[in-house]
């Protein structure tokens, strides 16, 4: 059996090596490292895939979030509502612009924004909501978009973990993660579902004027060469990364299928287990399983984690400390669900290359751990 990794980018690369190597060599041979034609190709193809009008590539997902909020003209002191249970980048981009991150609790089953909590957090200063589609599944966008419309709020989708997931509205209309809000922001960090070989990110929007503004802000606030109408940033996707992404985009749906196959294997092994709650699937969104995250019930997580480690099975805790308890993002208020999740979640190996033999080994070791516990308590 091959060694088990949290994410296996080596095997994934080996399967598309000739195509990737040719793409990289093409950029090197033309020396168009910045602003090469591969970038436009990628923006066009990703837009077609997401069925969104504009995709603007940038340097990373955190930049994408920041540029989105700059393009919307948010001003210091404006409140932006986001999830308490997320990766720090979401709140960081808000705080960096001197906006006020207002953290709200999440749903204990899907890990995504609790819409009622969002509703309660809206004040006269609220300008935007940033739903994070966590672990590979869309937040309840229909309710969220409705709420945002009622209160005239922007919606910035953080789809860094969910590129490729599809949402179905109650009227049957379908849309991809990132294509539903005012702006979508994503990351191509190597371990994301669509990852490049370094850092990368993108924004998407259906609004022409916003797209122009985003493009300008990402390029030093430049409207024409050497004409700077506003303060921008320098946030570019390298041509080599775009060339790699052009190859990998063709596999994104296939990668989703592989991840779902692994998730299904875990689901079957762990469903109805008294100590394990498997990740819930919403009725309105497909799941692309950026992470397969279980919740442990009446279990010493550290003990299980250490045991798995000793058996050659990596696992990770996403996320161990709630954002509201981080020094930089300290907030009053109680977040019972987030707090509970931070104590009981465990993410298992999840990637596109997991083999049945590995899944069998992982699930047997986990189930065995609990059986031994029961026996030793008898
Ligand atoms: C990875 C990630 C980001 C940031 O992406 P980078 O490319 O690392 O800057 C933002 N939000 C979420 C939810 C993420 O998982």
PDB file of N, CA and C in Angstrom, residues 179-269:
ATOM      1  N   UNK A 179     -20.460  32.058  -8.345  1.00  0.00           N
ATOM      2  CA  UNK A 179     -21.183  32.753  -9.422  1.00  0.00           C
ATOM      3  C   UNK A 179     -22.530  33.295  -8.967  1.00  0.00           C
ATOM      4  N   UNK A 180     -22.799  33.218  -7.657  1.00  0.00           N
ATOM      5  CA  UNK A 180     -24.135  33.607  -7.178  1.00  0.00           C
ATOM      6  C   UNK A 180     -24.159  34.974  -6.517  1.00  0.00           C
ATOM      7  N   UNK A 181     -23.095  35.337  -5.830  1.00  0.00           N
ATOM      8  CA  UNK A 181     -23.067  36.582  -5.085  1.00  0.00           C
ATOM      9  C   UNK A 181     -22.690  37.772  -5.966  1.00  0.00           C
ATOM     10  N   UNK A 182     -22.434  38.921  -5.322  1.00  0.00           N
ATOM     11  CA  UNK A 182     -21.993  40.103  -6.049  1.00  0.00           C
ATOM     12  C   UNK A 182     -20.625  39.814  -6.676  1.00  0.00           C
ATOM     13  N   UNK A 183     -19.751  39.224  -5.849  1.00  0.00           N
ATOM     14  CA  UNK A 183     -18.409  38.829  -6.305  1.00  0.00           C
ATOM     15  C   UNK A 183     -18.081  37.491  -5.650  1.00  0.00           C
ATOM     16  N   UNK A 184     -17.342  36.656  -6.356  1.00  0.00           N
ATOM     17  CA  UNK A 184     -16.810  35.428  -5.770  1.00  0.00           C
ATOM     18  C   UNK A 184     -15.303  35.560  -5.653  1.00  0.00           C
ATOM     19  N   UNK A 185     -14.734  34.915  -4.643  1.00  0.00           N
ATOM     20  CA  UNK A 185     -13.283  34.970  -4.460  1.00  0.00           C
ATOM     21  C   UNK A 185     -12.782  33.560  -4.189  1.00  0.00           C
ATOM     22  N   UNK A 186     -11.727  33.166  -4.914  1.00  0.00           N
ATOM     23  CA  UNK A 186     -11.217  31.807  -4.713  1.00  0.00           C
ATOM     24  C   UNK A 186      -9.699  31.780  -4.684  1.00  0.00           C
ATOM     25  N   UNK A 187      -9.174  30.615  -4.330  1.00  0.00           N
ATOM     26  CA  UNK A 187      -7.733  30.407  -4.190  1.00  0.00           C
ATOM     27  C   UNK A 187      -7.315  29.184  -5.002  1.00  0.00           C
ATOM     28  N   UNK A 188      -6.106  29.246  -5.555  1.00  0.00           N
ATOM     29  CA  UNK A 188      -5.534  28.075  -6.235  1.00  0.00           C
ATOM     30  C   UNK A 188      -4.319  27.549  -5.494  1.00  0.00           C
ATOM     31  N   UNK A 189      -4.282  27.773  -4.187  1.00  0.00           N
ATOM     32  CA  UNK A 189      -3.254  27.180  -3.314  1.00  0.00           C
ATOM     33  C   UNK A 189      -3.154  25.691  -3.683  1.00  0.00           C
ATOM     34  N   UNK A 190      -1.940  25.133  -3.681  1.00  0.00           N
ATOM     35  CA  UNK A 190      -1.771  23.777  -4.229  1.00  0.00           C
ATOM     36  C   UNK A 190      -2.756  22.719  -3.718  1.00  0.00           C
ATOM     37  N   UNK A 191      -3.126  22.804  -2.431  1.00  0.00           N
ATOM     38  CA  UNK A 191      -3.996  21.750  -1.900  1.00  0.00           C
ATOM     39  C   UNK A 191      -5.485  22.014  -2.087  1.00  0.00           C
ATOM     40  N   UNK A 192      -5.838  23.147  -2.692  1.00  0.00           N
ATOM     41  CA  UNK A 192      -7.269  23.410  -2.942  1.00  0.00           C
ATOM     42  C   UNK A 192      -7.760  22.470  -4.050  1.00  0.00           C
ATOM     43  N   UNK A 193      -9.067  22.425  -4.255  1.00  0.00           N
ATOM     44  CA  UNK A 193      -9.605  21.465  -5.223  1.00  0.00           C
ATOM     45  C   UNK A 193      -9.069  21.711  -6.632  1.00  0.00           C
ATOM     46  N   UNK A 194      -8.871  22.984  -6.981  1.00  0.00           N
ATOM     47  CA  UNK A 194      -8.152  23.323  -8.210  1.00  0.00           C
ATOM     48  C   UNK A 194      -6.905  24.075  -7.755  1.00  0.00           C
ATOM     49  N   UNK A 195      -5.791  23.369  -7.691  1.00  0.00           N
ATOM     50  CA  UNK A 195      -4.578  23.962  -7.136  1.00  0.00           C
ATOM     51  C   UNK A 195      -3.506  24.145  -8.199  1.00  0.00           C
ATOM     52  N   UNK A 196      -2.740  25.223  -8.075  1.00  0.00           N
ATOM     53  CA  UNK A 196      -1.608  25.405  -8.990  1.00  0.00           C
ATOM     54  C   UNK A 196      -0.333  24.970  -8.288  1.00  0.00           C
ATOM     55  N   UNK A 197       0.821  25.349  -8.802  1.00  0.00           N
ATOM     56  CA  UNK A 197       2.100  24.892  -8.229  1.00  0.00           C
ATOM     57  C   UNK A 197       2.767  26.029  -7.462  1.00  0.00           C
ATOM     58  N   UNK A 198       1.965  26.771  -6.727  1.00  0.00           N
ATOM     59  CA  UNK A 198       2.441  27.905  -5.958  1.00  0.00           C
ATOM     60  C   UNK A 198       1.212  28.625  -5.457  1.00  0.00           C
ATOM     61  N   UNK A 199       1.245  29.941  -5.465  1.00  0.00           N
ATOM     62  CA  UNK A 199       0.070  30.709  -5.052  1.00  0.00           C
ATOM     63  C   UNK A 199      -0.710  31.200  -6.267  1.00  0.00           C
ATOM     64  N   UNK A 200      -2.009  31.324  -6.080  1.00  0.00           N
ATOM     65  CA  UNK A 200      -2.859  31.858  -7.136  1.00  0.00           C
ATOM     66  C   UNK A 200      -4.249  32.103  -6.598  1.00  0.00           C
ATOM     67  N   UNK A 201      -5.001  32.966  -7.267  1.00  0.00           N
ATOM     68  CA  UNK A 201      -6.368  33.235  -6.849  1.00  0.00           C
ATOM     69  C   UNK A 201      -7.146  33.866  -7.979  1.00  0.00           C
ATOM     70  N   UNK A 202      -8.439  34.073  -7.759  1.00  0.00           N
ATOM     71  CA  UNK A 202      -9.259  34.712  -8.791  1.00  0.00           C
ATOM     72  C   UNK A 202     -10.522  35.291  -8.177  1.00  0.00           C
ATOM     73  N   UNK A 203     -11.070  36.281  -8.878  1.00  0.00           N
ATOM     74  CA  UNK A 203     -12.375  36.833  -8.527  1.00  0.00           C
ATOM     75  C   UNK A 203     -13.320  36.573  -9.688  1.00  0.00           C
ATOM     76  N   UNK A 204     -14.605  36.429  -9.380  1.00  0.00           N
ATOM     77  CA  UNK A 204     -15.584  36.296 -10.456  1.00  0.00           C
ATOM     78  C   UNK A 204     -16.789  37.174 -10.169  1.00  0.00           C
ATOM     79  N   UNK A 205     -17.380  37.696 -11.245  1.00  0.00           N
ATOM     80  CA  UNK A 205     -18.571  38.519 -11.090  1.00  0.00           C
ATOM     81  C   UNK A 205     -19.347  38.556 -12.396  1.00  0.00           C
ATOM     82  N   UNK A 206     -20.629  38.834 -12.271  1.00  0.00           N
ATOM     83  CA  UNK A 206     -21.476  39.003 -13.460  1.00  0.00           C
ATOM     84  C   UNK A 206     -21.665  40.477 -13.808  1.00  0.00           C
ATOM     85  N   UNK A 207     -21.078  41.378 -12.997  1.00  0.00           N
ATOM     86  CA  UNK A 207     -21.268  42.814 -13.214  1.00  0.00           C
ATOM     87  C   UNK A 207     -20.102  43.397 -14.012  1.00  0.00           C
ATOM     88  N   UNK A 208     -20.395  43.982 -15.166  1.00  0.00           N
ATOM     89  CA  UNK A 208     -19.340  44.496 -16.048  1.00  0.00           C
ATOM     90  C   UNK A 208     -18.505  45.582 -15.371  1.00  0.00           C
ATOM     91  N   UNK A 209     -19.184  46.539 -14.725  1.00  0.00           N
ATOM     92  CA  UNK A 209     -18.454  47.661 -14.128  1.00  0.00           C
ATOM     93  C   UNK A 209     -17.546  47.192 -12.987  1.00  0.00           C
ATOM     94  N   UNK A 210     -18.083  46.265 -12.198  1.00  0.00           N
ATOM     95  CA  UNK A 210     -17.276  45.723 -11.096  1.00  0.00           C
ATOM     96  C   UNK A 210     -16.053  44.988 -11.635  1.00  0.00           C
ATOM     97  N   UNK A 211     -16.250  44.275 -12.723  1.00  0.00           N
ATOM     98  CA  UNK A 211     -15.132  43.519 -13.317  1.00  0.00           C
ATOM     99  C   UNK A 211     -14.018  44.480 -13.735  1.00  0.00           C
ATOM    100  N   UNK A 212     -14.403  45.586 -14.352  1.00  0.00           N
ATOM    101  CA  UNK A 212     -13.410  46.586 -14.770  1.00  0.00           C
ATOM    102  C   UNK A 212     -12.678  47.139 -13.554  1.00  0.00           C
ATOM    103  N   UNK A 213     -13.455  47.419 -12.525  1.00  0.00           N
ATOM    104  CA  UNK A 213     -12.884  47.980 -11.303  1.00  0.00           C
ATOM    105  C   UNK A 213     -11.922  46.990 -10.637  1.00  0.00           C
ATOM    106  N   UNK A 214     -12.336  45.742 -10.580  1.00  0.00           N
ATOM    107  CA  UNK A 214     -11.489  44.706  -9.971  1.00  0.00           C
ATOM    108  C   UNK A 214     -10.168  44.596 -10.730  1.00  0.00           C
ATOM    109  N   UNK A 215     -10.266  44.582 -12.052  1.00  0.00           N
ATOM    110  CA  UNK A 215      -9.070  44.458 -12.883  1.00  0.00           C
ATOM    111  C   UNK A 215      -8.115  45.631 -12.631  1.00  0.00           C
ATOM    112  N   UNK A 216      -8.703  46.804 -12.491  1.00  0.00           N
ATOM    113  CA  UNK A 216      -7.889  47.989 -12.256  1.00  0.00           C
ATOM    114  C   UNK A 216      -7.229  47.929 -10.868  1.00  0.00           C
ATOM    115  N   UNK A 217      -8.005  47.589  -9.853  1.00  0.00           N
ATOM    116  CA  UNK A 217      -7.452  47.551  -8.485  1.00  0.00           C
ATOM    117  C   UNK A 217      -6.335  46.513  -8.373  1.00  0.00           C
ATOM    118  N   UNK A 218      -6.531  45.364  -9.006  1.00  0.00           N
ATOM    119  CA  UNK A 218      -5.508  44.314  -8.930  1.00  0.00           C
ATOM    120  C   UNK A 218      -4.227  44.730  -9.638  1.00  0.00           C
ATOM    121  N   UNK A 219      -4.332  45.757 -10.470  1.00  0.00           N
ATOM    122  CA  UNK A 219      -3.185  46.229 -11.248  1.00  0.00           C
ATOM    123  C   UNK A 219      -2.862  47.679 -10.886  1.00  0.00           C
ATOM    124  N   UNK A 220      -2.538  47.900  -9.606  1.00  0.00           N
ATOM    125  CA  UNK A 220      -2.106  49.219  -9.131  1.00  0.00           C
ATOM    126  C   UNK A 220      -3.138  50.329  -9.338  1.00  0.00           C
ATOM    127  N   UNK A 221      -4.412  49.991  -9.400  1.00  0.00           N
ATOM    128  CA  UNK A 221      -5.437  51.017  -9.592  1.00  0.00           C
ATOM    129  C   UNK A 221      -5.293  51.722 -10.919  1.00  0.00           C
ATOM    130  N   UNK A 222      -4.776  50.994 -11.887  1.00  0.00           N
ATOM    131  CA  UNK A 222      -4.453  51.602 -13.188  1.00  0.00           C
ATOM    132  C   UNK A 222      -5.616  51.436 -14.157  1.00  0.00           C
ATOM    133  N   UNK A 223      -6.110  52.550 -14.707  1.00  0.00           N
ATOM    134  CA  UNK A 223      -7.182  52.463 -15.694  1.00  0.00           C
ATOM    135  C   UNK A 223      -6.591  52.372 -17.099  1.00  0.00           C
ATOM    136  N   UNK A 224      -5.604  53.188 -17.385  1.00  0.00           N
ATOM    137  CA  UNK A 224      -4.819  53.089 -18.628  1.00  0.00           C
ATOM    138  C   UNK A 224      -3.366  53.061 -18.181  1.00  0.00           C
ATOM    139  N   UNK A 225      -2.464  52.682 -19.088  1.00  0.00           N
ATOM    140  CA  UNK A 225      -1.072  52.599 -18.648  1.00  0.00           C
ATOM    141  C   UNK A 225      -0.588  53.927 -18.071  1.00  0.00           C
ATOM    142  N   UNK A 226      -0.058  53.848 -16.866  1.00  0.00           N
ATOM    143  CA  UNK A 226       0.469  54.997 -16.121  1.00  0.00           C
ATOM    144  C   UNK A 226      -0.591  56.016 -15.729  1.00  0.00           C
ATOM    145  N   UNK A 227      -1.860  55.618 -15.769  1.00  0.00           N
ATOM    146  CA  UNK A 227      -2.925  56.479 -15.254  1.00  0.00           C
ATOM    147  C   UNK A 227      -3.540  55.757 -14.058  1.00  0.00           C
ATOM    148  N   UNK A 228      -3.435  56.375 -12.885  1.00  0.00           N
ATOM    149  CA  UNK A 228      -3.894  55.715 -11.654  1.00  0.00           C
ATOM    150  C   UNK A 228      -5.024  56.515 -11.021  1.00  0.00           C
ATOM    151  N   UNK A 229      -6.228  56.011 -11.144  1.00  0.00           N
ATOM    152  CA  UNK A 229      -7.392  56.725 -10.629  1.00  0.00           C
ATOM    153  C   UNK A 229      -7.637  56.452  -9.161  1.00  0.00           C
ATOM    154  N   UNK A 230      -7.131  55.347  -8.681  1.00  0.00           N
ATOM    155  CA  UNK A 230      -7.372  55.010  -7.281  1.00  0.00           C
ATOM    156  C   UNK A 230      -6.204  54.172  -6.771  1.00  0.00           C
ATOM    157  N   UNK A 231      -6.150  54.027  -5.462  1.00  0.00           N
ATOM    158  CA  UNK A 231      -5.081  53.218  -4.879  1.00  0.00           C
ATOM    159  C   UNK A 231      -5.436  51.745  -5.081  1.00  0.00           C
ATOM    160  N   UNK A 232      -4.521  51.025  -5.670  1.00  0.00           N
ATOM    161  CA  UNK A 232      -4.770  49.603  -5.887  1.00  0.00           C
ATOM    162  C   UNK A 232      -3.724  48.751  -5.211  1.00  0.00           C
ATOM    163  N   UNK A 233      -3.579  47.551  -5.691  1.00  0.00           N
ATOM    164  CA  UNK A 233      -2.559  46.636  -5.179  1.00  0.00           C
ATOM    165  C   UNK A 233      -1.874  45.974  -6.381  1.00  0.00           C
ATOM    166  N   UNK A 234      -0.807  45.255  -6.105  1.00  0.00           N
ATOM    167  CA  UNK A 234      -0.165  44.486  -7.166  1.00  0.00           C
ATOM    168  C   UNK A 234      -0.470  43.022  -6.919  1.00  0.00           C
ATOM    169  N   UNK A 235      -1.414  42.483  -7.641  1.00  0.00           N
ATOM    170  CA  UNK A 235      -1.829  41.107  -7.391  1.00  0.00           C
ATOM    171  C   UNK A 235      -2.039  40.385  -8.714  1.00  0.00           C
ATOM    172  N   UNK A 236      -1.031  39.622  -9.130  1.00  0.00           N
ATOM    173  CA  UNK A 236      -1.082  38.956 -10.427  1.00  0.00           C
ATOM    174  C   UNK A 236      -0.960  37.453 -10.265  1.00  0.00           C
ATOM    175  N   UNK A 237      -1.579  36.727 -11.185  1.00  0.00           N
ATOM    176  CA  UNK A 237      -1.321  35.293 -11.305  1.00  0.00           C
ATOM    177  C   UNK A 237      -0.172  35.152 -12.307  1.00  0.00           C
ATOM    178  N   UNK A 238       0.872  34.399 -11.957  1.00  0.00           N
ATOM    179  CA  UNK A 238       1.977  34.179 -12.900  1.00  0.00           C
ATOM    180  C   UNK A 238       1.499  33.363 -14.092  1.00  0.00           C
ATOM    181  N   UNK A 239       2.138  33.577 -15.229  1.00  0.00           N
ATOM    182  CA  UNK A 239       1.752  32.834 -16.439  1.00  0.00           C
ATOM    183  C   UNK A 239       1.958  31.328 -16.257  1.00  0.00           C
ATOM    184  N   UNK A 240       3.046  30.950 -15.578  1.00  0.00           N
ATOM    185  CA  UNK A 240       3.297  29.509 -15.377  1.00  0.00           C
ATOM    186  C   UNK A 240       2.142  28.881 -14.601  1.00  0.00           C
ATOM    187  N   UNK A 241       1.651  29.588 -13.585  1.00  0.00           N
ATOM    188  CA  UNK A 241       0.521  29.051 -12.811  1.00  0.00           C
ATOM    189  C   UNK A 241      -0.735  28.945 -13.676  1.00  0.00           C
ATOM    190  N   UNK A 242      -0.949  29.949 -14.518  1.00  0.00           N
ATOM    191  CA  UNK A 242      -2.127  29.918 -15.399  1.00  0.00           C
ATOM    192  C   UNK A 242      -2.030  28.738 -16.369  1.00  0.00           C
ATOM    193  N   UNK A 243      -0.819  28.488 -16.864  1.00  0.00           N
ATOM    194  CA  UNK A 243      -0.627  27.374 -17.815  1.00  0.00           C
ATOM    195  C   UNK A 243      -0.937  26.041 -17.127  1.00  0.00           C
ATOM    196  N   UNK A 244      -0.521  25.917 -15.873  1.00  0.00           N
ATOM    197  CA  UNK A 244      -0.799  24.692 -15.100  1.00  0.00           C
ATOM    198  C   UNK A 244      -2.303  24.561 -14.850  1.00  0.00           C
ATOM    199  N   UNK A 245      -2.915  25.683 -14.487  1.00  0.00           N
ATOM    200  CA  UNK A 245      -4.356  25.658 -14.188  1.00  0.00           C
ATOM    201  C   UNK A 245      -5.174  25.322 -15.436  1.00  0.00           C
ATOM    202  N   UNK A 246      -4.691  25.767 -16.610  1.00  0.00           N
ATOM    203  CA  UNK A 246      -5.394  25.424 -17.856  1.00  0.00           C
ATOM    204  C   UNK A 246      -5.469  23.921 -18.045  1.00  0.00           C
ATOM    205  N   UNK A 247      -4.397  23.242 -17.678  1.00  0.00           N
ATOM    206  CA  UNK A 247      -4.385  21.777 -17.802  1.00  0.00           C
ATOM    207  C   UNK A 247      -5.293  21.163 -16.737  1.00  0.00           C
ATOM    208  N   UNK A 248      -5.159  21.648 -15.494  1.00  0.00           N
ATOM    209  CA  UNK A 248      -5.877  21.009 -14.393  1.00  0.00           C
ATOM    210  C   UNK A 248      -7.383  21.296 -14.377  1.00  0.00           C
ATOM    211  N   UNK A 249      -7.778  22.439 -14.946  1.00  0.00           N
ATOM    212  CA  UNK A 249      -9.212  22.776 -14.969  1.00  0.00           C
ATOM    213  C   UNK A 249     -10.023  21.673 -15.663  1.00  0.00           C
ATOM    214  N   UNK A 250      -9.406  21.058 -16.674  1.00  0.00           N
ATOM    215  CA  UNK A 250     -10.100  19.993 -17.411  1.00  0.00           C
ATOM    216  C   UNK A 250     -10.382  18.791 -16.519  1.00  0.00           C
ATOM    217  N   UNK A 251      -9.616  18.656 -15.450  1.00  0.00           N
ATOM    218  CA  UNK A 251      -9.790  17.513 -14.544  1.00  0.00           C
ATOM    219  C   UNK A 251     -10.652  17.840 -13.335  1.00  0.00           C
ATOM    220  N   UNK A 252     -11.080  19.104 -13.191  1.00  0.00           N
ATOM    221  CA  UNK A 252     -11.731  19.505 -11.938  1.00  0.00           C
ATOM    222  C   UNK A 252     -12.965  18.658 -11.623  1.00  0.00           C
ATOM    223  N   UNK A 253     -13.803  18.421 -12.623  1.00  0.00           N
ATOM    224  CA  UNK A 253     -14.994  17.604 -12.354  1.00  0.00           C
ATOM    225  C   UNK A 253     -14.604  16.166 -12.002  1.00  0.00           C
ATOM    226  N   UNK A 254     -13.606  15.650 -12.682  1.00  0.00           N
ATOM    227  CA  UNK A 254     -13.109  14.304 -12.385  1.00  0.00           C
ATOM    228  C   UNK A 254     -12.544  14.236 -10.969  1.00  0.00           C
ATOM    229  N   UNK A 255     -11.842  15.283 -10.575  1.00  0.00           N
ATOM    230  CA  UNK A 255     -11.314  15.337  -9.212  1.00  0.00           C
ATOM    231  C   UNK A 255     -12.455  15.308  -8.197  1.00  0.00           C
ATOM    232  N   UNK A 256     -13.532  16.013  -8.512  1.00  0.00           N
ATOM    233  CA  UNK A 256     -14.700  16.038  -7.632  1.00  0.00           C
ATOM    234  C   UNK A 256     -15.290  14.640  -7.476  1.00  0.00           C
ATOM    235  N   UNK A 257     -15.315  13.907  -8.577  1.00  0.00           N
ATOM    236  CA  UNK A 257     -15.861  12.539  -8.533  1.00  0.00           C
ATOM    237  C   UNK A 257     -14.976  11.658  -7.651  1.00  0.00           C
ATOM    238  N   UNK A 258     -13.655  11.776  -7.805  1.00  0.00           N
ATOM    239  CA  UNK A 258     -12.732  10.971  -6.972  1.00  0.00           C
ATOM    240  C   UNK A 258     -12.914  11.289  -5.496  1.00  0.00           C
ATOM    241  N   UNK A 259     -13.033  12.563  -5.195  1.00  0.00           N
ATOM    242  CA  UNK A 259     -13.217  12.969  -3.799  1.00  0.00           C
ATOM    243  C   UNK A 259     -14.537  12.428  -3.252  1.00  0.00           C
ATOM    244  N   UNK A 260     -15.583  12.470  -4.069  1.00  0.00           N
ATOM    245  CA  UNK A 260     -16.877  11.963  -3.624  1.00  0.00           C
ATOM    246  C   UNK A 260     -16.841  10.450  -3.411  1.00  0.00           C
ATOM    247  N   UNK A 261     -16.045   9.759  -4.227  1.00  0.00           N
ATOM    248  CA  UNK A 261     -15.931   8.313  -4.069  1.00  0.00           C
ATOM    249  C   UNK A 261     -15.304   7.993  -2.705  1.00  0.00           C
ATOM    250  N   UNK A 262     -14.262   8.741  -2.364  1.00  0.00           N
ATOM    251  CA  UNK A 262     -13.611   8.534  -1.060  1.00  0.00           C
ATOM    252  C   UNK A 262     -14.575   8.872   0.079  1.00  0.00           C
ATOM    253  N   UNK A 263     -15.311   9.987  -0.095  1.00  0.00           N
ATOM    254  CA  UNK A 263     -16.260  10.413   0.942  1.00  0.00           C
ATOM    255  C   UNK A 263     -17.333   9.351   1.162  1.00  0.00           C
ATOM    256  N   UNK A 264     -17.791   8.772   0.066  1.00  0.00           N
ATOM    257  CA  UNK A 264     -18.832   7.746   0.144  1.00  0.00           C
ATOM    258  C   UNK A 264     -18.319   6.541   0.942  1.00  0.00           C
ATOM    259  N   UNK A 265     -17.062   6.208   0.696  1.00  0.00           N
ATOM    260  CA  UNK A 265     -16.451   5.075   1.408  1.00  0.00           C
ATOM    261  C   UNK A 265     -16.441   5.342   2.912  1.00  0.00           C
ATOM    262  N   UNK A 266     -16.019   6.552   3.281  1.00  0.00           N
ATOM    263  CA  UNK A 266     -16.026   6.934   4.697  1.00  0.00           C
ATOM    264  C   UNK A 266     -17.460   6.914   5.251  1.00  0.00           C
ATOM    265  N   UNK A 267     -18.385   7.507   4.478  1.00  0.00           N
ATOM    266  CA  UNK A 267     -19.799   7.584   4.915  1.00  0.00           C
ATOM    267  C   UNK A 267     -20.323   6.200   5.288  1.00  0.00           C
ATOM    268  N   UNK A 268     -20.106   5.255   4.384  1.00  0.00           N
ATOM    269  CA  UNK A 268     -20.638   3.908   4.588  1.00  0.00           C
ATOM    270  C   UNK A 268     -20.025   3.288   5.842  1.00  0.00           C
ATOM    271  N   UNK A 269     -18.706   3.476   6.012  1.00  0.00           N
ATOM    272  CA  UNK A 269     -18.034   2.864   7.165  1.00  0.00           C
ATOM    273  C   UNK A 269     -18.499   3.467   8.490  1.00  0.00           C
TER     274      UNK A 269
END
